[in-house]
Amino acid sequence: MHFFALKYRKYKHFGTHDQPTKKMKQFFKTTFACVLGVFIAGTILIWIGVIMTIGIISVSTVPTYKEKNNTILYLNLKGELYERSKENPLSLLYSEKSEMSLGLDDILKAIKTAKDNDNIKGIYIEANGLFAGYASIDEIRQALLDFKKSGKFILAYGDQYLQKEYYLASVADSIFLNPVGMLDFRGLSASPIFYKNTLDKIGVDMQIFRVGTFKSAVEPYTTTHMSPANREQTEVYLHSIWEHVVQGISQARKLSPRQLNACADSLMLFREETRAVQAGLIDALAYRPQMKQKLARMAHADKYEDLTLASVTEIAGLPHKAPSTQDIIAVIYADGEIDTSPNDGINSRKLVAELDKIGQDAAIKGVVLRVNSPGGSAFGSEQLGEAVDRLKQLKPVAVSMGDYAASGGYYLSCGAHRIFADAATLTGSIGIFGMVPDASALLTDKIGLTFDEVKTNRYGNFPAIHRAMTPGEKAMMQAYVERGYDLFVKRCAQGRKKSVEDIRKIAEGRVWTGANAVKLGLVDQIGTLGDAITWVAGRAHTPDYRRVDYPVKKTIYEELLSELGSYSRTSLEKWILGDRYRPLDIPKQIQHLDPVQARAEIGHID
């Protein structure tokens, strides 16, 4: 805009009758009109969508499930699994009866309700592409094993079973596969991506400061392959998880680990479907109409049409008699990266305030922190760790770990009275790092920018991405990171009642599974969220209690207004694109990143 203003003043010297001046004025009018028109049109379209959504929510009659005899809980394994279900206003636009946003909390609640409700005859699991961590899968699997104590049936069916889906389905009384379906059973792998060559091509050098031989989060920016230490820790935790999975399937399917590993090595994905039956992985092949007949027989119904297949949301939403006691066990969810995004993950300031408030609430007798986080800001992690220390001086505190409770996730967990984890949880990673980009080659050599400076003191222009850090600056940055690491180790030692030297031996940024973490003393026991709640209630001498989850879930109206607020376009993009929105959010995350991180970069395990 400044460029056009200068051009306008230049033409104005030639007089008001000069033709270029008139053209420039017309150009301004046209340009401004176009920009204003696009802005107004975009805003109108957004708010038309908002108004339509509110209208749909207001006039839609959301069917409420009413208990019926011969009901079957339909566990539709589809989409991404979240720690907690979330109201999505746009879900009302979909007529398909499927879970728009699967929440682990709702699944566990639905399974427990199905176990105790006489109208619900069994559970039907259908594999449709579920993306989840092994620890979350294990949590559901344990709930299903508990459900089987009721004597009710569980049937599983899939056109295609992903490996995690099959592990979950292995608890079923019978497992069926489409006659032309596929079974993915091949072992585990992790394939991290490295950016070093790309950064070199564009002229960016990441200046790294870290403590911990195994702190591999920085490797994608500094090398093109895994370091020996990273490869070692990855092999250890992959084999630990796989051993746990194989043992679970072995017990459920009455197959030896050797038989299961032989199946995995044969790449079952491309084998004849009958091979899976012969190997004992699948009970029978069946098309969907046949499954309807089997479900009717299992439920002792005359025909399939007499059955009611109820979704997780419907069963979880059934009214239940709340305990009359006023005593509360609070379950606080700490889910996502710490202080990485303004809209998602863990906001350390808000969570600290929540913990302090709960500490002063006399009705709350004990607290369970449900942690599912790979960490994030080292500063935010320290604030959370300190808040947990304050809270445990007032009431019993336990931690229940989800898929991840690593680095900053472990930082906020280590001070609890007792720590529960799944055998497949990835935890530990006690270490921190800092990254400062040097983009001088990009900015000067490739783009052609030059920089000058005026400063009052030696470090007046620090940090600056247009130049490399000086040796003195690097030394001070490294010292700062090392002090942060020492504080992290000290807090772990205090929380776990170990010496600093003992923690240092198992720290170094190394990632451990829950199974190995128990042996090392980083975790107290293998257990579920329910186990953690039971332990806290016992520690608080509160046999009768109400469970209350924090933060309180927003209603569908609150979710709509909150999401729109000052992020109207962002929220709509997220609703429409789902997980495909994440790459668009990266630039915003970079703006909010703390330069010193207590975070574990763990590649997708498949």
PDB file of N, CA, C and O in Angstrom, residues 303-335:
ATOM      1  N   LYS A 303     -35.848 -62.723  14.254  1.00  0.00           N
ATOM      2  CA  LYS A 303     -35.242 -62.227  13.017  1.00  0.00           C
ATOM      3  C   LYS A 303     -34.441 -60.969  13.327  1.00  0.00           C
ATOM      4  O   LYS A 303     -34.612 -60.343  14.387  1.00  0.00           O
ATOM      5  N   TYR A 304     -33.573 -60.601  12.395  1.00  0.00           N
ATOM      6  CA  TYR A 304     -32.684 -59.453  12.597  1.00  0.00           C
ATOM      7  C   TYR A 304     -33.463 -58.171  12.821  1.00  0.00           C
ATOM      8  O   TYR A 304     -33.059 -57.307  13.603  1.00  0.00           O
ATOM      9  N   GLU A 305     -34.608 -58.042  12.157  1.00  0.00           N
ATOM     10  CA  GLU A 305     -35.407 -56.819  12.270  1.00  0.00           C
ATOM     11  C   GLU A 305     -35.940 -56.600  13.691  1.00  0.00           C
ATOM     12  O   GLU A 305     -36.363 -55.481  14.037  1.00  0.00           O
ATOM     13  N   ASP A 306     -35.929 -57.638  14.507  1.00  0.00           N
ATOM     14  CA  ASP A 306     -36.383 -57.490  15.893  1.00  0.00           C
ATOM     15  C   ASP A 306     -35.301 -56.898  16.797  1.00  0.00           C
ATOM     16  O   ASP A 306     -35.568 -56.567  17.953  1.00  0.00           O
ATOM     17  N   LEU A 307     -34.092 -56.788  16.243  1.00  0.00           N
ATOM     18  CA  LEU A 307     -32.982 -56.256  17.024  1.00  0.00           C
ATOM     19  C   LEU A 307     -32.900 -54.738  16.908  1.00  0.00           C
ATOM     20  O   LEU A 307     -33.358 -54.154  15.915  1.00  0.00           O
ATOM     21  N   THR A 308     -32.304 -54.126  17.900  1.00  0.00           N
ATOM     22  CA  THR A 308     -31.981 -52.701  17.855  1.00  0.00           C
ATOM     23  C   THR A 308     -30.485 -52.550  18.026  1.00  0.00           C
ATOM     24  O   THR A 308     -29.946 -52.927  19.074  1.00  0.00           O
ATOM     25  N   LEU A 309     -29.816 -52.052  16.990  1.00  0.00           N
ATOM     26  CA  LEU A 309     -28.383 -51.770  17.092  1.00  0.00           C
ATOM     27  C   LEU A 309     -28.220 -50.329  17.553  1.00  0.00           C
ATOM     28  O   LEU A 309     -28.589 -49.392  16.837  1.00  0.00           O
ATOM     29  N   ALA A 310     -27.705 -50.169  18.747  1.00  0.00           N
ATOM     30  CA  ALA A 310     -27.552 -48.836  19.331  1.00  0.00           C
ATOM     31  C   ALA A 310     -26.086 -48.432  19.306  1.00  0.00           C
ATOM     32  O   ALA A 310     -25.195 -49.239  19.612  1.00  0.00           O
ATOM     33  N   SER A 311     -25.817 -47.184  18.949  1.00  0.00           N
ATOM     34  CA  SER A 311     -24.449 -46.693  18.850  1.00  0.00           C
ATOM     35  C   SER A 311     -23.848 -46.448  20.223  1.00  0.00           C
ATOM     36  O   SER A 311     -24.543 -46.437  21.244  1.00  0.00           O
ATOM     37  N   VAL A 312     -22.550 -46.218  20.235  1.00  0.00           N
ATOM     38  CA  VAL A 312     -21.848 -45.878  21.473  1.00  0.00           C
ATOM     39  C   VAL A 312     -22.465 -44.637  22.107  1.00  0.00           C
ATOM     40  O   VAL A 312     -22.709 -44.589  23.322  1.00  0.00           O
ATOM     41  N   THR A 313     -22.719 -43.623  21.297  1.00  0.00           N
ATOM     42  CA  THR A 313     -23.284 -42.371  21.815  1.00  0.00           C
ATOM     43  C   THR A 313     -24.640 -42.606  22.461  1.00  0.00           C
ATOM     44  O   THR A 313     -24.951 -42.041  23.525  1.00  0.00           O
ATOM     45  N   GLU A 314     -25.458 -43.438  21.833  1.00  0.00           N
ATOM     46  CA  GLU A 314     -26.799 -43.694  22.362  1.00  0.00           C
ATOM     47  C   GLU A 314     -26.748 -44.446  23.694  1.00  0.00           C
ATOM     48  O   GLU A 314     -27.456 -44.101  24.638  1.00  0.00           O
ATOM     49  N   ILE A 315     -25.908 -45.463  23.764  1.00  0.00           N
ATOM     50  CA  ILE A 315     -25.824 -46.244  25.003  1.00  0.00           C
ATOM     51  C   ILE A 315     -25.160 -45.422  26.107  1.00  0.00           C
ATOM     52  O   ILE A 315     -25.598 -45.441  27.264  1.00  0.00           O
ATOM     53  N   ALA A 316     -24.107 -44.682  25.750  1.00  0.00           N
ATOM     54  CA  ALA A 316     -23.425 -43.858  26.754  1.00  0.00           C
ATOM     55  C   ALA A 316     -24.342 -42.768  27.289  1.00  0.00           C
ATOM     56  O   ALA A 316     -24.169 -42.297  28.419  1.00  0.00           O
ATOM     57  N   GLY A 317     -25.315 -42.351  26.479  1.00  0.00           N
ATOM     58  CA  GLY A 317     -26.224 -41.287  26.880  1.00  0.00           C
ATOM     59  C   GLY A 317     -27.420 -41.742  27.693  1.00  0.00           C
ATOM     60  O   GLY A 317     -28.248 -40.917  28.099  1.00  0.00           O
ATOM     61  N   LEU A 318     -27.534 -43.055  27.942  1.00  0.00           N
ATOM     62  CA  LEU A 318     -28.661 -43.538  28.736  1.00  0.00           C
ATOM     63  C   LEU A 318     -28.589 -42.960  30.150  1.00  0.00           C
ATOM     64  O   LEU A 318     -27.508 -42.883  30.744  1.00  0.00           O
ATOM     65  N   PRO A 319     -29.723 -42.559  30.675  1.00  0.00           N
ATOM     66  CA  PRO A 319     -29.706 -42.007  32.044  1.00  0.00           C
ATOM     67  C   PRO A 319     -29.320 -43.080  33.056  1.00  0.00           C
ATOM     68  O   PRO A 319     -29.649 -44.258  32.900  1.00  0.00           O
ATOM     69  N   HIS A 320     -28.591 -42.679  34.047  1.00  0.00           N
ATOM     70  CA  HIS A 320     -28.212 -43.615  35.099  1.00  0.00           C
ATOM     71  C   HIS A 320     -28.392 -42.931  36.452  1.00  0.00           C
ATOM     72  O   HIS A 320     -28.298 -41.699  36.564  1.00  0.00           O
ATOM     73  N   LYS A 321     -28.630 -43.736  37.424  1.00  0.00           N
ATOM     74  CA  LYS A 321     -28.873 -43.204  38.761  1.00  0.00           C
ATOM     75  C   LYS A 321     -27.564 -42.727  39.369  1.00  0.00           C
ATOM     76  O   LYS A 321     -26.633 -43.512  39.553  1.00  0.00           O
ATOM     77  N   ALA A 322     -27.487 -41.433  39.643  1.00  0.00           N
ATOM     78  CA  ALA A 322     -26.271 -40.864  40.220  1.00  0.00           C
ATOM     79  C   ALA A 322     -26.220 -41.168  41.710  1.00  0.00           C
ATOM     80  O   ALA A 322     -27.254 -41.166  42.386  1.00  0.00           O
ATOM     81  N   PRO A 323     -25.040 -41.440  42.235  1.00  0.00           N
ATOM     82  CA  PRO A 323     -24.912 -41.677  43.675  1.00  0.00           C
ATOM     83  C   PRO A 323     -25.395 -40.467  44.459  1.00  0.00           C
ATOM     84  O   PRO A 323     -25.236 -39.321  44.034  1.00  0.00           O
ATOM     85  N   SER A 324     -25.997 -40.726  45.615  1.00  0.00           N
ATOM     86  CA  SER A 324     -26.546 -39.630  46.418  1.00  0.00           C
ATOM     87  C   SER A 324     -25.464 -38.845  47.150  1.00  0.00           C
ATOM     88  O   SER A 324     -25.696 -37.733  47.601  1.00  0.00           O
ATOM     89  N   THR A 325     -24.264 -39.416  47.242  1.00  0.00           N
ATOM     90  CA  THR A 325     -23.194 -38.749  47.977  1.00  0.00           C
ATOM     91  C   THR A 325     -22.750 -37.465  47.285  1.00  0.00           C
ATOM     92  O   THR A 325     -22.861 -37.319  46.064  1.00  0.00           O
ATOM     93  N   GLN A 326     -22.239 -36.549  48.082  1.00  0.00           N
ATOM     94  CA  GLN A 326     -21.700 -35.296  47.546  1.00  0.00           C
ATOM     95  C   GLN A 326     -20.190 -35.379  47.328  1.00  0.00           C
ATOM     96  O   GLN A 326     -19.592 -34.453  46.780  1.00  0.00           O
ATOM     97  N   ASP A 327     -19.592 -36.475  47.773  1.00  0.00           N
ATOM     98  CA  ASP A 327     -18.146 -36.640  47.603  1.00  0.00           C
ATOM     99  C   ASP A 327     -17.806 -36.897  46.134  1.00  0.00           C
ATOM    100  O   ASP A 327     -18.491 -37.667  45.453  1.00  0.00           O
ATOM    101  N   ILE A 328     -16.746 -36.259  45.672  1.00  0.00           N
ATOM    102  CA  ILE A 328     -16.378 -36.305  44.255  1.00  0.00           C
ATOM    103  C   ILE A 328     -14.952 -36.821  44.085  1.00  0.00           C
ATOM    104  O   ILE A 328     -14.049 -36.457  44.840  1.00  0.00           O
ATOM    105  N   ILE A 329     -14.763 -37.678  43.082  1.00  0.00           N
ATOM    106  CA  ILE A 329     -13.432 -37.994  42.575  1.00  0.00           C
ATOM    107  C   ILE A 329     -13.324 -37.289  41.222  1.00  0.00           C
ATOM    108  O   ILE A 329     -14.114 -37.559  40.313  1.00  0.00           O
ATOM    109  N   ALA A 330     -12.396 -36.382  41.103  1.00  0.00           N
ATOM    110  CA  ALA A 330     -12.252 -35.589  39.871  1.00  0.00           C
ATOM    111  C   ALA A 330     -11.300 -36.291  38.914  1.00  0.00           C
ATOM    112  O   ALA A 330     -10.227 -36.760  39.311  1.00  0.00           O
ATOM    113  N   VAL A 331     -11.712 -36.369  37.658  1.00  0.00           N
ATOM    114  CA  VAL A 331     -10.845 -36.859  36.579  1.00  0.00           C
ATOM    115  C   VAL A 331     -10.521 -35.671  35.683  1.00  0.00           C
ATOM    116  O   VAL A 331     -11.417 -35.091  35.065  1.00  0.00           O
ATOM    117  N   ILE A 332      -9.256 -35.301  35.663  1.00  0.00           N
ATOM    118  CA  ILE A 332      -8.829 -34.119  34.907  1.00  0.00           C
ATOM    119  C   ILE A 332      -8.076 -34.580  33.665  1.00  0.00           C
ATOM    120  O   ILE A 332      -7.070 -35.286  33.764  1.00  0.00           O
ATOM    121  N   TYR A 333      -8.549 -34.169  32.505  1.00  0.00           N
ATOM    122  CA  TYR A 333      -7.933 -34.581  31.239  1.00  0.00           C
ATOM    123  C   TYR A 333      -6.848 -33.583  30.828  1.00  0.00           C
ATOM    124  O   TYR A 333      -7.098 -32.391  30.702  1.00  0.00           O
ATOM    125  N   ALA A 334      -5.640 -34.107  30.643  1.00  0.00           N
ATOM    126  CA  ALA A 334      -4.521 -33.323  30.106  1.00  0.00           C
ATOM    127  C   ALA A 334      -4.122 -33.988  28.803  1.00  0.00           C
ATOM    128  O   ALA A 334      -3.311 -34.924  28.775  1.00  0.00           O
ATOM    129  N   ASP A 335      -4.716 -33.532  27.716  1.00  0.00           N
ATOM    130  CA  ASP A 335      -4.623 -34.219  26.431  1.00  0.00           C
ATOM    131  C   ASP A 335      -4.031 -33.297  25.371  1.00  0.00           C
ATOM    132  O   ASP A 335      -4.518 -32.190  25.160  1.00  0.00           O
TER     133      ASP A 335
END
